[in-house]
Amino acid sequence: MKDIFKGRSFKIVIASTIIIIGIMMYSASVSGEQNALASIATFITTPIQKLSALISGGIGSFTNQFEDVDSIKAENELLEKKVRELIAQTVDYDDIKQENERLREILGLKEANPDYAFLDATVISRDTTDVFHTFIIDKGSLQDVSLYDPVITQDGLVGYVSQVGPVSCKVTTILSTASSIGAVDRRTRDGGVLSGNLEMSSLGNAKLSYLARDCDVAVGDIIVTSGLGGIFPKNLVIGEVLEIKPEAQDISLYAIIKPRADIVGCTEVYIITNFEGQGAVVDGELADIMPPQTQGDTSSDTESTAE
Amino acid sequence: MRAILKNIKIKWVAYALEMVIIFILQNTPGLIPSFLGQKPMLLVIFAVSIAIFEGDVAGVSFGIAAGALMDLTASSVFGFYTLIMMLVGYAAGICVIYLMRNNLVSCIVLSTAGVFFLSFVQWLFEFAIWGDAGTWYFLYGVILPRMIYSAALTPVAYYFNRSLAAHLSSDTE
């Protein structure tokens, strides 16, 4: 046993520990950017991960056909019934057109938000060690993705870009404790701060804190972004209220929010690279999402963007 | 002599390839099903099984490489998992040299302990010291399923690496 400390491996461990701690200190000092080593590595791993995500998606959809055969059969029967009903109905062409336009407005984010500049991206990797479902997407600074760009799906907000590499970037989800987003109730305009919570995130939910005791937030209400801080666009759907509870530490209330977007299972997302009011942070006002230690950096970042 | 050196090189290249494949398997969305919301720590199992069959120096080397791959996708500071995985690889190698037998049970025990150590350090530095709410949930809701899932998959890695080590080592003799 005494030989342990004299062995070659022990010396390697000590030397490696010193080097790794050095790398960690360097990485911590350049928060938000990939370090040189990681950038080189992602150049190699990103195409491989992209391919594996593609294959995985293909296999998943192929096997799902067999897994869901009963439900597809039932759904098929239901659809056939609906088709017969629809054929039986006489519907005016203009009505259909109007309806179609309305649905396009609701579903098509681009149509609904003409000021958004979108970039579609594929989820190529998920961090299995992270309980807040952080993931990597296949777009980076070479495609004009910037730090803190909002990431969404057609259903709602997913998170924000927390680290940008040349060909990929890391997305921190709204379920993470690292994010705190200004959010309001769409019906009552009661505001709070949306953040992650360890236990809630395991169920795919987030926490809307600092609601006033006399607020009118109700179960089922839709929560949207407040737009304050200029990080997220205003009125971006986050999710709906599942439950409202009093906070244990103070007199405020908090709500459990079920995100509209499928954060845990999404494979395709959109990055909003530009929108009206982006980076419009008023001096002295806290940015929407920043954890306290990086708020200073963000203000300067967003201010420079505004310029 | 050249043939021996060539086979040795093939062995390490095979291990490196295995590591990259495991990394891709582990991180590809939707490929490995979850158990109680958690995924297995395949790279930990890999590092431990390499340390068991190839010794502490290989354990340290592959621990560093596997940890660096994990750091590429992790939300923590770069180097965090490299450091942990290096210690896991080193400890596994040392344990098999001085304390334990080289068998499946040891591999399962060391892999499970490795997963626990990795998750515990993660919990300590990401949640516990910040006093995050729901922090105890991490211990039973995250670490425990991870350990069980990883332990269940360890025999696959153990027998695969054992046959790989035996096959490629016998070629060198």
Coordinates of N, CA and C in Angstrom, one line a residue, chain B residues 37-139:
Chain B
G37 N -36.5 8.7 -14.7 CA -36.1 10.1 -15.2 C -34.6 10.2 -15.3
Q38 N -33.8 9.2 -15.0 CA -32.4 9.3 -15.1 C -31.7 8.4 -16.1
K39 N -30.6 8.8 -16.6 CA -29.8 8.0 -17.6 C -28.6 7.4 -16.9
P40 N -28.1 6.3 -17.5 CA -27.0 5.6 -16.9 C -25.7 6.4 -17.2
M41 N -24.7 6.3 -16.3 CA -23.4 7.0 -16.5 C -22.5 6.0 -17.2
L42 N -22.7 5.9 -18.5 CA -21.9 4.9 -19.2 C -20.4 5.1 -19.2
L43 N -20.0 6.4 -19.3 CA -18.6 6.7 -19.3 C -17.9 6.3 -18.0
V44 N -18.6 6.4 -16.9 CA -18.1 6.0 -15.6 C -17.8 4.5 -15.6
I45 N -18.8 3.7 -16.1 CA -18.6 2.3 -16.2 C -17.4 1.9 -17.1
F46 N -17.3 2.7 -18.2 CA -16.2 2.4 -19.1 C -14.8 2.7 -18.4
A47 N -14.7 3.8 -17.8 CA -13.4 4.2 -17.1 C -13.1 3.1 -16.1
V48 N -14.1 2.7 -15.3 CA -13.8 1.7 -14.2 C -13.4 0.4 -14.8
S49 N -14.1 0.0 -15.9 CA -13.7 -1.4 -16.5 C -12.3 -1.3 -17.1
I50 N -12.0 -0.2 -17.7 CA -10.6 -0.1 -18.3 C -9.6 -0.1 -17.2
A51 N -9.9 0.6 -16.1 CA -8.9 0.6 -14.9 C -8.8 -0.8 -14.3
I52 N -9.9 -1.6 -14.3 CA -9.8 -2.9 -13.8 C -8.9 -3.8 -14.7
F53 N -9.1 -3.7 -16.0 CA -8.3 -4.7 -16.8 C -7.0 -4.2 -17.2
E54 N -6.8 -2.8 -17.2 CA -5.5 -2.3 -17.7 C -4.7 -1.6 -16.7
G55 N -5.2 -1.5 -15.5 CA -4.4 -0.9 -14.4 C -4.7 0.6 -14.2
D56 N -4.0 1.1 -13.1 CA -4.3 2.5 -12.7 C -3.9 3.6 -13.7
V57 N -2.8 3.4 -14.4 CA -2.3 4.4 -15.3 C -3.3 4.5 -16.4
A58 N -3.8 3.4 -17.0 CA -4.8 3.4 -18.0 C -6.1 4.0 -17.5
G59 N -6.4 3.6 -16.2 CA -7.7 4.2 -15.6 C -7.6 5.7 -15.5
V60 N -6.5 6.2 -15.1 CA -6.3 7.7 -15.0 C -6.4 8.3 -16.4
S61 N -5.7 7.7 -17.4 CA -5.7 8.3 -18.8 C -7.1 8.3 -19.4
F62 N -7.7 7.1 -19.3 CA -9.1 7.1 -19.9 C -10.1 7.9 -19.1
G63 N -9.9 7.9 -17.8 CA -10.7 8.8 -16.9 C -10.7 10.2 -17.3
I64 N -9.4 10.7 -17.6 CA -9.3 12.1 -18.0 C -10.0 12.3 -19.4
A65 N -9.7 11.4 -20.3 CA -10.3 11.5 -21.7 C -11.9 11.5 -21.6
A66 N -12.4 10.5 -20.8 CA -13.9 10.4 -20.7 C -14.5 11.6 -20.0
G67 N -13.8 12.1 -19.0 CA -14.2 13.2 -18.3 C -14.2 14.5 -19.2
A68 N -13.2 14.6 -20.0 CA -13.1 15.8 -20.9 C -14.3 15.7 -21.9
L69 N -14.6 14.5 -22.4 CA -15.8 14.4 -23.3 C -17.1 14.8 -22.6
M70 N -17.2 14.4 -21.3 CA -18.4 14.8 -20.5 C -18.5 16.3 -20.3
D71 N -17.3 16.9 -20.1 CA -17.3 18.3 -19.9 C -17.7 19.1 -21.2
L72 N -17.5 18.5 -22.4 CA -18.0 19.2 -23.6 C -19.4 19.5 -23.6
T73 N -20.2 18.6 -23.0 CA -21.7 18.8 -23.0 C -22.2 19.3 -21.7
A74 N -21.4 19.2 -20.7 CA -21.9 19.5 -19.3 C -22.1 21.0 -19.1
S75 N -23.0 21.3 -18.2 CA -23.3 22.8 -17.9 C -22.3 23.3 -16.9
S76 N -21.5 22.5 -16.3 CA -20.6 23.0 -15.2 C -19.3 23.5 -15.9
V77 N -18.4 24.0 -15.1 CA -17.2 24.6 -15.6 C -16.3 23.4 -16.2
F78 N -15.7 23.8 -17.4 CA -14.9 22.8 -18.1 C -13.7 22.3 -17.2
G79 N -13.6 21.0 -17.1 CA -12.6 20.4 -16.2 C -13.2 19.7 -15.0
F80 N -14.4 20.1 -14.7 CA -15.0 19.5 -13.5 C -15.1 18.0 -13.5
Y81 N -15.7 17.5 -14.6 CA -15.8 16.0 -14.8 C -14.5 15.3 -15.1
T82 N -13.6 16.1 -15.8 CA -12.3 15.5 -16.1 C -11.6 15.1 -14.8
L83 N -11.7 16.1 -13.8 CA -11.0 15.8 -12.5 C -11.7 14.6 -11.8
I84 N -13.0 14.6 -11.8 CA -13.7 13.6 -11.1 C -13.4 12.2 -11.7
M85 N -13.5 12.2 -13.0 CA -13.4 10.9 -13.7 C -11.9 10.4 -13.6
M86 N -11.0 11.3 -13.6 CA -9.6 10.9 -13.4 C -9.5 10.2 -12.0
L87 N -10.1 10.8 -11.0 CA -10.0 10.2 -9.6 C -10.7 8.9 -9.6
V88 N -11.9 8.8 -10.3 CA -12.6 7.5 -10.4 C -11.8 6.4 -11.0
G89 N -11.1 6.7 -12.2 CA -10.3 5.8 -12.9 C -9.1 5.3 -12.0
Y90 N -8.5 6.3 -11.3 CA -7.3 6.0 -10.5 C -7.7 5.1 -9.3
A91 N -8.8 5.5 -8.6 CA -9.3 4.8 -7.5 C -9.6 3.3 -7.8
A92 N -10.3 3.2 -9.0 CA -10.7 1.8 -9.4 C -9.4 1.0 -9.7
G93 N -8.4 1.6 -10.4 CA -7.2 0.8 -10.7 C -6.5 0.4 -9.4
I94 N -6.4 1.4 -8.5 CA -5.7 1.1 -7.2 C -6.4 0.0 -6.4
C95 N -7.8 0.1 -6.3 CA -8.6 -0.8 -5.6 C -8.3 -2.2 -6.1
V96 N -8.3 -2.4 -7.4 CA -8.1 -3.7 -7.9 C -6.7 -4.3 -7.7
I97 N -5.8 -3.4 -7.7 CA -4.4 -3.8 -7.4 C -4.2 -4.2 -6.0
Y98 N -4.7 -3.4 -5.0 CA -4.4 -3.6 -3.6 C -5.5 -4.2 -2.8
L99 N -6.8 -4.0 -3.2 CA -7.9 -4.4 -2.2 C -8.8 -5.4 -2.8
M100 N -9.1 -5.4 -4.0 CA -10.2 -6.2 -4.5 C -9.8 -7.2 -5.6
R101 N -10.6 -8.1 -5.9 CA -10.3 -9.1 -7.0 C -10.8 -8.5 -8.3
N102 N -10.2 -9.0 -9.3 CA -10.7 -8.5 -10.7 C -11.8 -9.4 -11.1
N103 N -13.0 -9.1 -10.7 CA -14.2 -9.9 -11.2 C -15.4 -8.9 -11.4
L104 N -16.5 -9.5 -11.8 CA -17.7 -8.7 -12.1 C -18.2 -8.0 -10.9
V105 N -18.2 -8.6 -9.7 CA -18.7 -8.0 -8.5 C -17.9 -6.7 -8.2
S106 N -16.6 -6.9 -8.3 CA -15.8 -5.7 -8.1 C -16.1 -4.6 -9.0
C107 N -16.3 -4.9 -10.3 CA -16.6 -3.9 -11.3 C -17.9 -3.2 -11.0
I108 N -18.9 -4.0 -10.6 CA -20.2 -3.4 -10.3 C -20.1 -2.5 -9.1
V109 N -19.4 -3.0 -8.0 CA -19.2 -2.2 -6.8 C -18.5 -0.9 -7.2
L110 N -17.4 -1.0 -7.9 CA -16.6 0.2 -8.2 C -17.3 1.2 -9.2
S111 N -18.1 0.6 -10.1 CA -18.8 1.5 -11.0 C -19.9 2.2 -10.3
T112 N -20.6 1.5 -9.4 CA -21.7 2.1 -8.6 C -21.1 3.2 -7.7
A113 N -19.9 2.8 -7.1 CA -19.3 3.8 -6.2 C -18.8 5.0 -7.0
G114 N -18.3 4.8 -8.2 CA -17.9 5.9 -9.1 C -19.1 6.8 -9.5
V115 N -20.2 6.2 -9.8 CA -21.4 7.0 -10.1 C -21.8 7.8 -8.9
F116 N -21.8 7.1 -7.7 CA -22.2 7.8 -6.5 C -21.2 9.0 -6.3
F117 N -19.9 8.8 -6.4 CA -18.9 9.8 -6.1 C -19.1 11.0 -7.1
L118 N -19.3 10.7 -8.4 CA -19.5 11.7 -9.4 C -20.7 12.5 -9.1
S119 N -21.8 11.8 -8.8 CA -23.1 12.5 -8.5 C -23.1 13.3 -7.2
F120 N -22.4 12.7 -6.2 CA -22.3 13.3 -4.9 C -21.5 14.7 -5.0
V121 N -20.4 14.6 -5.7 CA -19.6 15.8 -5.9 C -20.4 16.9 -6.7
Q122 N -21.1 16.4 -7.7 CA -22.0 17.3 -8.5 C -23.0 18.0 -7.5
W123 N -23.7 17.1 -6.7 CA -24.7 17.6 -5.8 C -24.1 18.7 -4.8
L124 N -22.9 18.3 -4.3 CA -22.2 19.1 -3.3 C -21.9 20.5 -3.9
F125 N -21.3 20.5 -5.1 CA -20.9 21.8 -5.6 C -21.9 22.6 -6.4
E126 N -22.9 21.9 -6.9 CA -23.9 22.6 -7.7 C -25.2 23.0 -6.9
F127 N -25.4 22.2 -5.8 CA -26.6 22.5 -5.1 C -26.4 22.7 -3.6
A128 N -25.8 21.8 -2.9 CA -25.7 21.8 -1.5 C -25.0 23.1 -0.9
I129 N -23.9 23.4 -1.5 CA -23.2 24.6 -1.0 C -23.9 25.9 -1.3
W130 N -24.8 25.9 -2.2 CA -25.6 27.1 -2.5 C -26.9 27.1 -1.7
G131 N -27.2 26.0 -1.0 CA -28.4 25.9 -0.3 C -29.7 25.9 -1.1
D132 N -29.6 25.3 -2.3 CA -30.8 25.3 -3.2 C -31.9 24.5 -2.6
A133 N -33.1 25.0 -2.8 CA -34.3 24.3 -2.3 C -34.4 22.9 -3.1
G134 N -34.9 21.9 -2.4 CA -35.1 20.6 -3.0 C -33.9 19.8 -3.1
T135 N -32.8 20.3 -2.4 CA -31.5 19.7 -2.6 C -31.5 18.2 -2.2
W136 N -32.2 17.8 -1.2 CA -32.2 16.5 -0.7 C -32.9 15.5 -1.7
Y137 N -33.7 16.1 -2.5 CA -34.3 15.3 -3.6 C -33.3 14.7 -4.5
F138 N -32.2 15.5 -4.7 CA -31.1 15.0 -5.6 C -30.6 13.7 -5.1
L139 N -30.5 13.5 -3.8 CA -29.8 12.3 -3.3 C -30.7 11.0 -3.6

